[in-house]
Short mmCIF file of N, CA and C in Angstrom, two decimals:
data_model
loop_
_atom_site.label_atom_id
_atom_site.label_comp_id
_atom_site.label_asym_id
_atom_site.label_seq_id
_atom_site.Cartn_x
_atom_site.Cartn_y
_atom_site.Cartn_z
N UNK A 1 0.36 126.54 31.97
CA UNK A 1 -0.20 125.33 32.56
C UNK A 1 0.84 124.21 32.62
N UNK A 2 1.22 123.55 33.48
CA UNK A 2 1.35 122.13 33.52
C UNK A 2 0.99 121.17 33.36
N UNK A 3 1.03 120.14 33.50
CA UNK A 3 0.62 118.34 33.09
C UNK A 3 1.07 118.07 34.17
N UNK A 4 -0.52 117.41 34.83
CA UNK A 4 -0.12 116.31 36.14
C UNK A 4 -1.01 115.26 35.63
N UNK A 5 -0.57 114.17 36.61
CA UNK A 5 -1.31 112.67 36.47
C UNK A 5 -2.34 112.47 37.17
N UNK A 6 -3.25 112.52 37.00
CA UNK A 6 -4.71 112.68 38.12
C UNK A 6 -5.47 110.73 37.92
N UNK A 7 -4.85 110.48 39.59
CA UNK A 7 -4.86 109.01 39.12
C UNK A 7 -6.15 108.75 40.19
N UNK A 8 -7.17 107.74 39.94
CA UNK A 8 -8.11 107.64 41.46
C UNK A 8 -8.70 106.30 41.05
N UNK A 9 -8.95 105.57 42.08
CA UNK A 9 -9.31 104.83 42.47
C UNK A 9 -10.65 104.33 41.66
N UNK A 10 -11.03 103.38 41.04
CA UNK A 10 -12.18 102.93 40.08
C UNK A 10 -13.05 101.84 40.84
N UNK A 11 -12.44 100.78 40.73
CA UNK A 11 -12.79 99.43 41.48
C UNK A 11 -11.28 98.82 42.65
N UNK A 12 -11.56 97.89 43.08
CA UNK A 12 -10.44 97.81 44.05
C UNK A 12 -9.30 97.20 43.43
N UNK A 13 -9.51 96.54 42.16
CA UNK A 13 -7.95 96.01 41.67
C UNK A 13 -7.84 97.14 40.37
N UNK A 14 -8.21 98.04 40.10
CA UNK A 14 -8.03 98.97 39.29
C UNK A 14 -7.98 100.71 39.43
N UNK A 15 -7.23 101.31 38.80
CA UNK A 15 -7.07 102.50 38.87
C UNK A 15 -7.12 103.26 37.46
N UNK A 16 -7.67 104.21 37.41
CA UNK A 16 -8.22 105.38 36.21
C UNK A 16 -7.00 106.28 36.14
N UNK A 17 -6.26 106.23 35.07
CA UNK A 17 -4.80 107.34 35.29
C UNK A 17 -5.71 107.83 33.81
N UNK A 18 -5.37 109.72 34.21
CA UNK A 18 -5.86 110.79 33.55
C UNK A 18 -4.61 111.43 33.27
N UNK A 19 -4.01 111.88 32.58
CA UNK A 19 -2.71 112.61 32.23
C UNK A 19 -3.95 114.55 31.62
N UNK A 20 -3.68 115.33 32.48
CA UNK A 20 -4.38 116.36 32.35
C UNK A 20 -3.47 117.48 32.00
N UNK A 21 -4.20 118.62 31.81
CA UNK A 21 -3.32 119.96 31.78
C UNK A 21 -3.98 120.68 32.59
N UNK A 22 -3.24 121.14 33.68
CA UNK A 22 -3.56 121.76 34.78
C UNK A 22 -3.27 123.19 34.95
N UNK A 23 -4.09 124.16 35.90
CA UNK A 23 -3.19 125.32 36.07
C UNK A 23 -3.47 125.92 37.17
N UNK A 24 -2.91 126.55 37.80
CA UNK A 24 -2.81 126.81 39.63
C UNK A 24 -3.64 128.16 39.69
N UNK A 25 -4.50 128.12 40.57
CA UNK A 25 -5.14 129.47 40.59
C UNK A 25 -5.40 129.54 41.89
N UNK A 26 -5.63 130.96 42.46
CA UNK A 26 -5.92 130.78 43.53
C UNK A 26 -6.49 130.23 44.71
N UNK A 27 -7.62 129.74 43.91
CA UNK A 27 -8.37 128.92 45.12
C UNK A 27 -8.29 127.28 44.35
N UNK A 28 -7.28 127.11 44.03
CA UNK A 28 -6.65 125.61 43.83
C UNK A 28 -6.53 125.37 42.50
N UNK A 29 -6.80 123.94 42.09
CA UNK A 29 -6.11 123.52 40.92
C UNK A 29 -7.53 123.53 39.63
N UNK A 30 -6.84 123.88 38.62
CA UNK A 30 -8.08 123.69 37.48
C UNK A 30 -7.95 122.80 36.60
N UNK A 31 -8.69 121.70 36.25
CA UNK A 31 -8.13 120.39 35.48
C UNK A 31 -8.87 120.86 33.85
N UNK A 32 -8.42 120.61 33.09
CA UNK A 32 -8.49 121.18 31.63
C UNK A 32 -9.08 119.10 31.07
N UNK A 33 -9.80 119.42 29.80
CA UNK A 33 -9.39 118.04 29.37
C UNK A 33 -8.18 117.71 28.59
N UNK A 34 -7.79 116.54 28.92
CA UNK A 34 -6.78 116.05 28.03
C UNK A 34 -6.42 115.78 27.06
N UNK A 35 -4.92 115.79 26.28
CA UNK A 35 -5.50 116.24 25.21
C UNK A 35 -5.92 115.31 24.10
N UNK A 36 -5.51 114.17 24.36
CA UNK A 36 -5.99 112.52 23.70
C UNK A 36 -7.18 111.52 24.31
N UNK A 37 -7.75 111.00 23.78
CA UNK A 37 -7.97 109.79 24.36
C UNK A 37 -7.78 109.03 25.35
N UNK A 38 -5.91 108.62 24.80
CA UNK A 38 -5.22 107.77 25.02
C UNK A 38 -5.10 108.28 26.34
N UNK A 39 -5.23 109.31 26.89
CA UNK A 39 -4.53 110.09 27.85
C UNK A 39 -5.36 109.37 29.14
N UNK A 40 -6.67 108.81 29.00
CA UNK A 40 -7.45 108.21 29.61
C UNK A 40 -7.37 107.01 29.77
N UNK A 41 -6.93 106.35 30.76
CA UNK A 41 -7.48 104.53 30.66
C UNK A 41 -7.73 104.09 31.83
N UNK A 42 -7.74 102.83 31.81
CA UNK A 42 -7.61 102.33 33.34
C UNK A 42 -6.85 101.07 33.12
N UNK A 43 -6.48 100.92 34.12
CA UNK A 43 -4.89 100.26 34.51
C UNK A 43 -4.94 99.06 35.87
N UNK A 44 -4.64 97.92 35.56
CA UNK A 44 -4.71 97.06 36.59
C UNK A 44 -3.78 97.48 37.99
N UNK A 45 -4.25 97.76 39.13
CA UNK A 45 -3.12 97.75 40.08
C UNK A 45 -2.15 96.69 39.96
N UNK A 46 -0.62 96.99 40.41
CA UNK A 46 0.57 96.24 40.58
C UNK A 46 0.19 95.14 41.70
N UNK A 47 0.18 94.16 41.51
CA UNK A 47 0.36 93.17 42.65
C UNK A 47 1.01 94.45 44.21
N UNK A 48 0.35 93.90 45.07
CA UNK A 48 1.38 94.74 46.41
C UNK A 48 1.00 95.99 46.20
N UNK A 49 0.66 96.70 45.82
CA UNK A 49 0.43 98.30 45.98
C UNK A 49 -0.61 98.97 46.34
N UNK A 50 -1.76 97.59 46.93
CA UNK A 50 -3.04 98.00 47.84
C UNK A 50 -2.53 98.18 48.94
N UNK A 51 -1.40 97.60 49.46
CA UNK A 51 -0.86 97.62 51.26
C UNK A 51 -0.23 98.86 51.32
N UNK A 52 0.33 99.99 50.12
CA UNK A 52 0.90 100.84 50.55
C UNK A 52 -0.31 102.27 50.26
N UNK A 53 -1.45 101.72 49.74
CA UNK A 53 -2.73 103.00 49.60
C UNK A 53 -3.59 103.21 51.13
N UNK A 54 -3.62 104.37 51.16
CA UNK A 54 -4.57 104.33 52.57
C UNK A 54 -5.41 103.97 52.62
N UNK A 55 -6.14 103.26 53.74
CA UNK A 55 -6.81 102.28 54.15
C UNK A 55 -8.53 102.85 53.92
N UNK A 56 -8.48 104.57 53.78
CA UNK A 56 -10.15 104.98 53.80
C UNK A 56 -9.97 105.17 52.04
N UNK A 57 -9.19 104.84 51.25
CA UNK A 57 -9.06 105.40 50.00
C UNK A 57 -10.42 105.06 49.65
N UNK A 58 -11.12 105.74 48.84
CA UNK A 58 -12.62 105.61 48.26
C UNK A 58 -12.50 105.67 46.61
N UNK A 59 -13.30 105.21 46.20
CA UNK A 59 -13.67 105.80 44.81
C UNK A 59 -13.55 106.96 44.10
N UNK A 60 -12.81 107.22 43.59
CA UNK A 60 -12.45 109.01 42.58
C UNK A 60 -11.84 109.78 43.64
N UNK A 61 -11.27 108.87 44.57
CA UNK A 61 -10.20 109.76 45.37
C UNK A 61 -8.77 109.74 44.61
N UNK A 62 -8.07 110.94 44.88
CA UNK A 62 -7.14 111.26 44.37
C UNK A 62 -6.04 109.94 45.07
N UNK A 63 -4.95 109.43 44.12
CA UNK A 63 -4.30 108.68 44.67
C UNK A 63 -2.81 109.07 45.05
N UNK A 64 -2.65 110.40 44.63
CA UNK A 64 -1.87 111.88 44.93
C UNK A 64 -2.51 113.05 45.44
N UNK A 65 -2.95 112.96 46.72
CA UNK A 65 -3.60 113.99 47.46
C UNK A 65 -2.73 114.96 47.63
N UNK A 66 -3.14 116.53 47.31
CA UNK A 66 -2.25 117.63 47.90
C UNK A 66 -2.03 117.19 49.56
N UNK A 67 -0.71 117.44 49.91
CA UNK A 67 -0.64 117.39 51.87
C UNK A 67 -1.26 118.71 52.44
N UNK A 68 -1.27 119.99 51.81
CA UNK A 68 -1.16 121.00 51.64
C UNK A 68 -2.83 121.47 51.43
N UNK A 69 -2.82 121.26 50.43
CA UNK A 69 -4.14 121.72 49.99
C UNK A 69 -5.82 120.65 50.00
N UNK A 70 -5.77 119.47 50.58
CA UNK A 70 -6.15 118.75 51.20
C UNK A 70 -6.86 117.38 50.30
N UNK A 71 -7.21 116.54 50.12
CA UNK A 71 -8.03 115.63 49.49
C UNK A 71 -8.63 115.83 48.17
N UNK A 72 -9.24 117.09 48.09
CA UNK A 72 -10.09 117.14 47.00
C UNK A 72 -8.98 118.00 45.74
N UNK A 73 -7.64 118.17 46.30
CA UNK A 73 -6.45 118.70 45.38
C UNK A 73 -5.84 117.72 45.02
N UNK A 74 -5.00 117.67 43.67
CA UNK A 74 -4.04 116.55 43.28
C UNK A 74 -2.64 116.98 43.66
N UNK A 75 -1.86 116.41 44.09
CA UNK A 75 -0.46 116.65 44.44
C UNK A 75 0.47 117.19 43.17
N UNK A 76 0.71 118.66 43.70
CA UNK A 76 1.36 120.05 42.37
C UNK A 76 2.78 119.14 41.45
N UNK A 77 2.48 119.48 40.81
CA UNK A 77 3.73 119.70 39.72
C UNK A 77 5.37 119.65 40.12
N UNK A 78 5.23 120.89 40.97
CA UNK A 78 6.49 121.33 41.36
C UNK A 78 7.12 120.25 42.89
N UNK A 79 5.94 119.72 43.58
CA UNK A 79 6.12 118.86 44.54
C UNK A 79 6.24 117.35 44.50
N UNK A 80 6.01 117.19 43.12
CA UNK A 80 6.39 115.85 42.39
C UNK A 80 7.61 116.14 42.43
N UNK A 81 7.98 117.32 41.82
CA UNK A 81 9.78 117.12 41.21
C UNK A 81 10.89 117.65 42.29
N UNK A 82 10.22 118.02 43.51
CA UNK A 82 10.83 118.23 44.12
C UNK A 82 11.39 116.64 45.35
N UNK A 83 10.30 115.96 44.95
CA UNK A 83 10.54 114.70 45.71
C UNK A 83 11.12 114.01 45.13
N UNK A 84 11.02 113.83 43.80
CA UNK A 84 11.69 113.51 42.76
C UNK A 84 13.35 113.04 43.24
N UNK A 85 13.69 115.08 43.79
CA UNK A 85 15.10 115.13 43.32
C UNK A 85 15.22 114.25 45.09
N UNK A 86 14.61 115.10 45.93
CA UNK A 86 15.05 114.86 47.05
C UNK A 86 15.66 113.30 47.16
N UNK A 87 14.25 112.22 46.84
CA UNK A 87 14.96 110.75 46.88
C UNK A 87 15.72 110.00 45.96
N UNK A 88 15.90 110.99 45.07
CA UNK A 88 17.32 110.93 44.23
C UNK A 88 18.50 110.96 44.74
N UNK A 89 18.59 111.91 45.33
CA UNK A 89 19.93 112.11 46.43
C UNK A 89 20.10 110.94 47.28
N UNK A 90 18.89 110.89 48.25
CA UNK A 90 19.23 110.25 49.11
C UNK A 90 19.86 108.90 48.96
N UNK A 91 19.47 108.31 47.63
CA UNK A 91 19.61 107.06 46.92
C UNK A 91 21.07 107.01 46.05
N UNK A 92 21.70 108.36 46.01
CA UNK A 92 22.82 108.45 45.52
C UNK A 92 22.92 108.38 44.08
N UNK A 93 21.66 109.43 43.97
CA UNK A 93 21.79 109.08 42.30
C UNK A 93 21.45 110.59 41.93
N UNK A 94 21.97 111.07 40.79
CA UNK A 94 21.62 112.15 40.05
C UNK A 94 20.47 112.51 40.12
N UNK A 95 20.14 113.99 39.86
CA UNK A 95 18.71 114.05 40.18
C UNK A 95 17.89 113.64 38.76
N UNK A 96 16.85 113.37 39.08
CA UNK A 96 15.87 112.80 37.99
C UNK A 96 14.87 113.62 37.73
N UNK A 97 14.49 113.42 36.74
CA UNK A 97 13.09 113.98 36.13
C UNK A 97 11.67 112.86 36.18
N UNK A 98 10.57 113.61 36.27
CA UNK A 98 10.03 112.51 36.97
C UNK A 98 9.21 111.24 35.36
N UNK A 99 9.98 111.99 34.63
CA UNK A 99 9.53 111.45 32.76
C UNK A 99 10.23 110.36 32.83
N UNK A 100 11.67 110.88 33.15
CA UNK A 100 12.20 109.21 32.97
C UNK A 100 12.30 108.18 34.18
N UNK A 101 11.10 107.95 34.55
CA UNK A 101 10.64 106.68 35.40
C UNK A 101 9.76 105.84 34.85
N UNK A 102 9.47 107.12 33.37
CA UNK A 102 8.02 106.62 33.06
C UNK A 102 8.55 105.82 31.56
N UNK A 103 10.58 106.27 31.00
CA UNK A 103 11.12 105.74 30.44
C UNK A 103 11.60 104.08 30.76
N UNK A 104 12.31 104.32 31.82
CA UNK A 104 12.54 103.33 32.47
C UNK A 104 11.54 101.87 32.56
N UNK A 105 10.11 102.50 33.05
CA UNK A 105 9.21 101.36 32.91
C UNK A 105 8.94 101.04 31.54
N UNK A 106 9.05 101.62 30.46
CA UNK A 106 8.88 101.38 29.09
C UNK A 106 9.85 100.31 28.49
N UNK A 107 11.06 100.86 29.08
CA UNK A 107 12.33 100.28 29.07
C UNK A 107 12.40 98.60 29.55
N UNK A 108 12.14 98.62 31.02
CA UNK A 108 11.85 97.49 31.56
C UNK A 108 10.86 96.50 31.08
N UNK A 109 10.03 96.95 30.66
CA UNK A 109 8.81 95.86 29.89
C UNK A 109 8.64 95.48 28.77
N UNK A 110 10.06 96.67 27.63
CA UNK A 110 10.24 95.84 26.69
C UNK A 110 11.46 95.03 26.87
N UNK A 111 12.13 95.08 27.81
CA UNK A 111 13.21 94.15 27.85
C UNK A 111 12.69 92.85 28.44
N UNK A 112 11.47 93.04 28.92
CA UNK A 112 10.89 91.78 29.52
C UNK A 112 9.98 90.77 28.33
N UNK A 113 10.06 91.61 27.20
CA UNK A 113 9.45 90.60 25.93
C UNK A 113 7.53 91.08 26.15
N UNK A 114 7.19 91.87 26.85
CA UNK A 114 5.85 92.44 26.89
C UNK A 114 5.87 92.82 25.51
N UNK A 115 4.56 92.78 25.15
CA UNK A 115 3.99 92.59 23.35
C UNK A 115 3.89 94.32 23.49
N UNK A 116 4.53 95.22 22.18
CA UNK A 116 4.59 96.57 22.23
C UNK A 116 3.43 96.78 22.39
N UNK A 117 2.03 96.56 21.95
CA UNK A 117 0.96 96.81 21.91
C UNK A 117 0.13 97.17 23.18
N UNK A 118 1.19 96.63 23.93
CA UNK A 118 0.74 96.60 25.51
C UNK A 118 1.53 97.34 26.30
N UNK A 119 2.68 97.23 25.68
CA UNK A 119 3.48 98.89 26.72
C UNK A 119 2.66 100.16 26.64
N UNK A 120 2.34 99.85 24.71
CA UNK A 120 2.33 101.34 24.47
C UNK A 120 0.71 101.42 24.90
N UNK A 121 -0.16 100.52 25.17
CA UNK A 121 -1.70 101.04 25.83
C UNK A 121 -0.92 101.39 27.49
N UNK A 122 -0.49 100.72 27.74
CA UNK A 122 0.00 100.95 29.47
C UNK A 122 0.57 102.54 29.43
N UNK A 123 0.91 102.44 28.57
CA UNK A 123 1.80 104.28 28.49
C UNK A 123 0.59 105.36 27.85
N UNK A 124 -0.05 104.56 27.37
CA UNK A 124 -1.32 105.97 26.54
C UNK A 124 -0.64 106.13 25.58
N UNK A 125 0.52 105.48 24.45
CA UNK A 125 0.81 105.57 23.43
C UNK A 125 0.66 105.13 22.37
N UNK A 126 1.16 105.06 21.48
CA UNK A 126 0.59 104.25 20.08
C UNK A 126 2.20 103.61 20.22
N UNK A 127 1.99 102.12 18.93
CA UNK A 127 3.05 101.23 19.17
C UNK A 127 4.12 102.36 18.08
N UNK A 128 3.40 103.09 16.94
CA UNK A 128 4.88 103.99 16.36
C UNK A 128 5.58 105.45 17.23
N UNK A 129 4.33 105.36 17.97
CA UNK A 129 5.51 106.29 19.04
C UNK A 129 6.51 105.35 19.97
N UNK A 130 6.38 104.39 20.21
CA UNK A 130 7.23 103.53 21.18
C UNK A 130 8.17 103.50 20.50
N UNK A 131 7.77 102.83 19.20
CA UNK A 131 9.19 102.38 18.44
C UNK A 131 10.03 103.27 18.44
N UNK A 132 9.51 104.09 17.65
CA UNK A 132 10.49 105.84 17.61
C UNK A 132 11.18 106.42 18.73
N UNK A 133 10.65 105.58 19.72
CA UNK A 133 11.61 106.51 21.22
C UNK A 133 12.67 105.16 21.55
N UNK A 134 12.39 103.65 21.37
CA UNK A 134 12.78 102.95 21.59
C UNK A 134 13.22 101.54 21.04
N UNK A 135 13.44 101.76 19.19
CA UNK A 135 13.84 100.72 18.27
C UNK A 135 15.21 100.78 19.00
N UNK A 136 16.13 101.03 19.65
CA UNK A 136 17.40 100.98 19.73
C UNK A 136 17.44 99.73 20.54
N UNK A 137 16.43 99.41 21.36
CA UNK A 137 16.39 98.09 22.76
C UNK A 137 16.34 96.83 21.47
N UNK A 138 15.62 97.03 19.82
CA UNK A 138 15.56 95.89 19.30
C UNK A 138 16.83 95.60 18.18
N UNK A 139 17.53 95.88 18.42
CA UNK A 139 19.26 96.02 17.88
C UNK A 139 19.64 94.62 17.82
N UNK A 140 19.56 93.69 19.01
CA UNK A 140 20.49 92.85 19.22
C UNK A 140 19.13 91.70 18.54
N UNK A 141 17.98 91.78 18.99
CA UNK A 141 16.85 91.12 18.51
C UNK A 141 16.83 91.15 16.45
N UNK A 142 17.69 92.22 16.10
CA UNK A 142 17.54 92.25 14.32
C UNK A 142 18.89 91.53 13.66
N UNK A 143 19.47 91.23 14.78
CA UNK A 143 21.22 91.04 14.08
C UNK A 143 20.59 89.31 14.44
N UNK A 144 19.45 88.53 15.20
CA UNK A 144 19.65 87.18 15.26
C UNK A 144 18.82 86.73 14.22
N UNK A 145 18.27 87.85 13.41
CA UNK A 145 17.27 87.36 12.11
C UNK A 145 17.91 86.48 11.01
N UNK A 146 19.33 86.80 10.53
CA UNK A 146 19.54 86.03 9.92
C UNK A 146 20.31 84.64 10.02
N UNK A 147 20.38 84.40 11.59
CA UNK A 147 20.58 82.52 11.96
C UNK A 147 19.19 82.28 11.76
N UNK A 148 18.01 83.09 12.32
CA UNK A 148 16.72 82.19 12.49
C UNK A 148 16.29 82.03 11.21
N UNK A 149 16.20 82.84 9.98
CA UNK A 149 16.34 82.13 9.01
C UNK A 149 17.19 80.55 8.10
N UNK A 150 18.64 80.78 8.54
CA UNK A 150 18.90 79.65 8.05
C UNK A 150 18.57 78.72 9.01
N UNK A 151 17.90 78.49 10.59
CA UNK A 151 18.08 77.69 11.30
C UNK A 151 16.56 77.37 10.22
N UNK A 152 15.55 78.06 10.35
CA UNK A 152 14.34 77.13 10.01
C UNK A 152 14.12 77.06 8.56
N UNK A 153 14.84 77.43 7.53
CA UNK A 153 14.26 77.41 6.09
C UNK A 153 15.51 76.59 5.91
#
C-alpha cells in the first residue's frame, strides 16, 4: 500500500486533508483508515487558492481528482511523483520528492516565528516530533540567550 493525501472540500474557506493508506486494485483505489488522529484535520484555505480550484468543486470532492480514473478517484501515488519530478526539471532543479515540500513548508513557517504548536497541528504532528526533525533552525535563536539575559536581569 501507499500513502496519499485525500484532501476535499468542507466549507468554502476550508479544506479536510486526510493523510490515508491506500492500495490500487482493480476497479480503483481502496482508502484504509489512517493511522492517527492527527492524520485528520481541517485546514484554512491559503488566501488565493479558491481562483486556482474548479469552479463546480462541491463538497467531499476530491481536490486531487484522478485525470484518468475520473472524479470519484484520488490522484495515484506514482502520478504525484511523477509531476513532482517533471516540474522539477522544468524549473531547473533536481528532482524532488514530494515529502520535502511538505519540509520546506515546515521550514518556512518556522523561520517565519509561527508558534511550533501550530506548524506541528498544520502538519498532523506533535510539537516533539517537529523539534526532532527541526531543533537545528533554533541554533542561532539559543546562542542570543545569553545577551537576553544580561540585557534584562
Amino acid at each position: 500500500p501507499g500513502t496519499s493525501v485525500v484532501i476535499s472540500i468542507k466549507e468554502p474557506d476550508h479544506f479536510h486533508q486526510e493523510i490515508v493508506q491506500t492500495k490500487t486494485t482493480k476497479g480503483g483505489q481502496v482508502f484504509q483508515t489512517p493511522k492517527t488522529k492527527r492524520s485528520i484535520r481541517t485546514l484554512a484555505l491559503i488566501p488565493g487558492i479558491e481562483e486556482l480550484l474548479p469552479p463546480d468543486l462541491a463538497p467531499d470532492d476530491f481536490l486531487f481528482p484522478s485525470r484518468q480514473a475520473g472524479p470519484s478517484k484520488v490522484t495515484g501515488e506514482i502520478t504525484v511523483r511523477r509531476l513532482a519530478k517533471h516540474y522539477a526539471k522544468k524549473a531547473g532543479l533536481p528532482p524532488l520528492k514530494v515529502h520535502e515540500f511538505r519540509h520546506s513548508c515546515a521550514s518556512n513557517l518556522l523561520r517565519q516565528n509561527v508558534p511550533l504548536r501550530v506548524v506541528a497541528n498544520w502538519l498532523g504532528d506533535t510539537e516533539a516530533t517537529i523539534l526532532n526533525y527541526y531543533s537545528h533552525m533554533f541554533k542561532d535563536e539559543a546562542e542570543m540567550i545569553p545577551n537576553i539575559i544580561v540585557q534584562n536581569f
